[in-house]
């Protein structure tokens, strides 16, 4: 089971990893640029700017 890395959409700092069965919405403050980033994990098409390039 692989994980997906989520990045800040503003400065591209790595924020956290998720497993494929993770669902929900997370708001996190980026430690680098200090902006609040909201990530909807159940809708992968909304997160194209956050996901790692594979």
CSV table of N, CA and C in Angstrom, one decimal, residues 1-3 6 11 13-14 16 21-22 24-25 27-29 40 42-43 47-49:
chain,number,residue,atom,x,y,z
A,1,UNK,N,0.9,-1.2,0.0
A,1,UNK,CA,0.0,0.0,0.0
A,1,UNK,C,0.9,1.2,0.0
A,2,UNK,N,0.8,2.1,-1.0
A,2,UNK,CA,1.6,3.2,-1.2
A,2,UNK,C,1.0,4.5,-0.5
A,3,UNK,N,1.8,5.5,-0.3
A,3,UNK,CA,1.3,6.7,0.2
A,3,UNK,C,1.4,7.8,-0.8
A,6,UNK,N,1.4,15.2,0.0
A,6,UNK,CA,0.6,16.4,-0.2
A,6,UNK,C,1.6,17.6,0.0
A,11,UNK,N,3.9,27.4,-2.0
A,11,UNK,CA,5.3,27.3,-2.0
A,11,UNK,C,5.9,25.9,-2.3
A,13,UNK,N,6.1,23.3,-0.4
A,13,UNK,CA,6.6,22.6,0.8
A,13,UNK,C,5.9,21.3,1.0
A,14,UNK,N,6.5,20.2,1.3
A,14,UNK,CA,5.9,19.0,1.7
A,14,UNK,C,5.1,19.2,3.0
A,16,UNK,N,2.3,16.7,4.2
A,16,UNK,CA,2.0,15.4,4.9
A,16,UNK,C,1.8,14.3,3.8
A,21,UNK,N,-6.7,4.9,1.4
A,21,UNK,CA,-8.1,4.8,1.9
A,21,UNK,C,-8.5,6.0,2.8
A,22,UNK,N,-7.6,7.1,2.9
A,22,UNK,CA,-7.9,8.3,3.7
A,22,UNK,C,-9.0,9.1,3.0
A,24,UNK,N,-11.7,12.7,3.7
A,24,UNK,CA,-12.0,13.8,4.6
A,24,UNK,C,-11.4,15.2,4.0
A,25,UNK,N,-11.5,16.2,4.8
A,25,UNK,CA,-11.0,17.5,4.5
A,25,UNK,C,-10.1,18.0,5.6
A,27,UNK,N,-7.4,21.2,6.9
A,27,UNK,CA,-6.9,22.5,6.7
A,27,UNK,C,-5.6,22.5,7.5
A,28,UNK,N,-4.5,22.9,6.9
A,28,UNK,CA,-3.2,22.9,7.6
A,28,UNK,C,-2.5,24.2,7.2
A,29,UNK,N,-1.8,24.8,8.2
A,29,UNK,CA,-1.0,26.0,8.0
A,29,UNK,C,0.4,25.5,7.5
A,40,UNK,N,-9.2,18.6,0.2
A,40,UNK,CA,-10.3,17.7,0.2
A,40,UNK,C,-9.7,16.4,-0.3
A,42,UNK,N,-11.1,13.3,-0.3
A,42,UNK,CA,-12.0,12.3,-1.0
A,42,UNK,C,-12.2,12.6,-2.5
A,43,UNK,N,-11.8,13.8,-2.9
A,43,UNK,CA,-12.0,14.2,-4.3
A,43,UNK,C,-10.6,14.5,-4.9
A,47,UNK,N,-7.4,18.1,-6.0
A,47,UNK,CA,-6.1,18.3,-5.4
A,47,UNK,C,-4.9,18.2,-6.4
A,48,UNK,N,-5.1,18.4,-7.6
A,48,UNK,CA,-4.0,18.3,-8.6
A,48,UNK,C,-2.8,19.2,-8.3
A,49,UNK,N,-3.1,20.3,-7.7
A,49,UNK,CA,-2.0,21.2,-7.3
A,49,UNK,C,-1.2,20.8,-6.1
